mmCIF file of C-alpha atoms in Angstrom:
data_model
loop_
_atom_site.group_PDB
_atom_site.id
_atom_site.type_symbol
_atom_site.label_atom_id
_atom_site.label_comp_id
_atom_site.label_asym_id
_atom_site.label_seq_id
_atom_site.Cartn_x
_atom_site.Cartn_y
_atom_site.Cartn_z
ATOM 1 C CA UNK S 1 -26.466 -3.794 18.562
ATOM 2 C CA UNK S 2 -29.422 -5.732 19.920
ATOM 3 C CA UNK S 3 -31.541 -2.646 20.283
ATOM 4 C CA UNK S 4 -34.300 -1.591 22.901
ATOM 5 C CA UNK S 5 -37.276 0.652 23.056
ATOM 6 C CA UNK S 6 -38.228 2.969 25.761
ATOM 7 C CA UNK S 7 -42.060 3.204 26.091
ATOM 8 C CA UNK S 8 -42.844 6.564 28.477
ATOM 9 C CA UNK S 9 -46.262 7.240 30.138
ATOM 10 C CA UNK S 10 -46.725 11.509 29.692
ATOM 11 C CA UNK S 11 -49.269 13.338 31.229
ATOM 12 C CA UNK S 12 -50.359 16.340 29.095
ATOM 13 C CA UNK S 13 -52.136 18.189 32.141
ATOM 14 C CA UNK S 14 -48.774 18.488 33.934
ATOM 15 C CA UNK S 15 -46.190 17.905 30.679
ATOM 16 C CA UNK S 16 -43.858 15.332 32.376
ATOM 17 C CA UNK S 17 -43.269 12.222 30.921
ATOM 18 C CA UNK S 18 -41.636 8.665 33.180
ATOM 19 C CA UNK S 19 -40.397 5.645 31.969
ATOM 20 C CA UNK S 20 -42.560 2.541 31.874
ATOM 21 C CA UNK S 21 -40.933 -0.120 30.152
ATOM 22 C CA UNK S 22 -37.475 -0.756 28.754
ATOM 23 C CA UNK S 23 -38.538 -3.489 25.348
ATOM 24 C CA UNK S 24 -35.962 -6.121 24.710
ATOM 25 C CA UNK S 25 -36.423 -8.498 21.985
ATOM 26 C CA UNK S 26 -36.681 -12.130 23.618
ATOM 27 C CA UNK S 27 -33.857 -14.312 23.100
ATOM 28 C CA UNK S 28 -32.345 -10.864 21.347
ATOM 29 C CA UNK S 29 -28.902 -11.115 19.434
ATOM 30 C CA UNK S 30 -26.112 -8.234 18.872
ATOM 31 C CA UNK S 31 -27.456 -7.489 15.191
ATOM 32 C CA UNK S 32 -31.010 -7.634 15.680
ATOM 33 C CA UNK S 33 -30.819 -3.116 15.738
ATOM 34 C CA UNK S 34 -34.294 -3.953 17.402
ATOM 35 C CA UNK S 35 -36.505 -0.550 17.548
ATOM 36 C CA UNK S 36 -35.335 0.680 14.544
ATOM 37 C CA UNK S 37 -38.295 1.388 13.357
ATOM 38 C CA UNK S 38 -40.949 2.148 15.764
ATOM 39 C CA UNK S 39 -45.067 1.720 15.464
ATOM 40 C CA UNK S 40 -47.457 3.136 18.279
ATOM 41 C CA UNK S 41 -51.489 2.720 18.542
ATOM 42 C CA UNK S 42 -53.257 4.187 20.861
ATOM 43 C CA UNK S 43 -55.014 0.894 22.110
ATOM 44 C CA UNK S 44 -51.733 0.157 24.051
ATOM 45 C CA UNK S 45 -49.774 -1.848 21.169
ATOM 46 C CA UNK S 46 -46.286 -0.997 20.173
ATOM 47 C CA UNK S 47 -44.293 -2.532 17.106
ATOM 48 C CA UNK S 48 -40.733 -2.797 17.055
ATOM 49 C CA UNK S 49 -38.813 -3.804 13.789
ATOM 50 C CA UNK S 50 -35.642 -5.705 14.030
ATOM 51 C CA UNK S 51 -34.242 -5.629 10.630
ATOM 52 C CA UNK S 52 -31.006 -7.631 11.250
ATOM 53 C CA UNK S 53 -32.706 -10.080 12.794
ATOM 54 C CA UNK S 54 -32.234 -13.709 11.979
ATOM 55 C CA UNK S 55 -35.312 -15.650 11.528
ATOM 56 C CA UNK S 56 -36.159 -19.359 9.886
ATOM 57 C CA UNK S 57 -32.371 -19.393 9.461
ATOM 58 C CA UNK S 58 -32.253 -16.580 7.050
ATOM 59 C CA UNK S 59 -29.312 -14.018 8.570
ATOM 60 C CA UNK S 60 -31.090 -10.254 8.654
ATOM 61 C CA UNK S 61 -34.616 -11.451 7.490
ATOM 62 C CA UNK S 62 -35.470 -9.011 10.069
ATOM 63 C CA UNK S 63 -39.024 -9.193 12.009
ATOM 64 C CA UNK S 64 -41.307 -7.216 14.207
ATOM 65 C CA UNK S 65 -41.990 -7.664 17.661
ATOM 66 C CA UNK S 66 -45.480 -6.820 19.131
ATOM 67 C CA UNK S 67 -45.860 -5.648 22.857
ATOM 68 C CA UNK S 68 -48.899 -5.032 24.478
ATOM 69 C CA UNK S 69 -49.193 -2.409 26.922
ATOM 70 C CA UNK S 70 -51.217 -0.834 29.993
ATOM 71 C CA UNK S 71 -51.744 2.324 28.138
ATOM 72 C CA UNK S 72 -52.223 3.728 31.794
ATOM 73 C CA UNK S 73 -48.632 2.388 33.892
ATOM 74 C CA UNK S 74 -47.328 2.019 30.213
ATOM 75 C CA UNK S 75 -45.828 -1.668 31.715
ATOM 76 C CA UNK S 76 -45.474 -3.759 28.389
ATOM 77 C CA UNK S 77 -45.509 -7.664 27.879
ATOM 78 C CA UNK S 78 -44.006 -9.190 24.764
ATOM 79 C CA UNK S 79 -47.006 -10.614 22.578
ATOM 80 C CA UNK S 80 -45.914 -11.729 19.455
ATOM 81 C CA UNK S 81 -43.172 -12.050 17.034
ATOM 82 C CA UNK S 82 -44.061 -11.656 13.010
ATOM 83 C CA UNK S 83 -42.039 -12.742 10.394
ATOM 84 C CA UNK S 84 -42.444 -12.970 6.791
ATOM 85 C CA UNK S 85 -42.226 -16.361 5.636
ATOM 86 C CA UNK S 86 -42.057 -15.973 1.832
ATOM 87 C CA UNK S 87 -39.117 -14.281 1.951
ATOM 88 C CA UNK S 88 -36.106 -15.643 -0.383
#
């Protein structure tokens, strides 16, 4: 499938966790499996890997999505999307 990654704000004081942000690739297709693979840093940035994705017309090049986050409201916007370009 397309794929999605749920990105939860926890407080450890009171161990409860909510959802802040559902992450959908942009312009996302059925075999991107986006979010199988998962990155966090603590600065609020969140990698997603979408290895079926197609990219620079190459079918399942894959990439990685970058979101940056409010690392208080966890509320995410989409920041960049890397690709490797030397790829065969």
């Amino acid at each position: 499938g397309q794929g999605v990654v749920y990105a939860y704000a926890c407080s450890i004081s009171s161990s409860t966790c909510s959802l802040g942000s559902v992450l959908i690739a942009p312009q996302g297709a059925t075999s991107d499996v986006m979010g199988s693979s998962v990155a966090v840093a603590g600065s609020g940035v969140i990698v997603a890997g979408a290895p079926g994705r197609t990219a620079s017309g190459k079918s399942s090049q894959g990439s990685a999505f970058v979101f940056l986050c409010n690392t208080t409201s966890v509320v995410c916007t989409s920041g960049s999307n890397m690709i490797l370009s030397n790829i065969n």
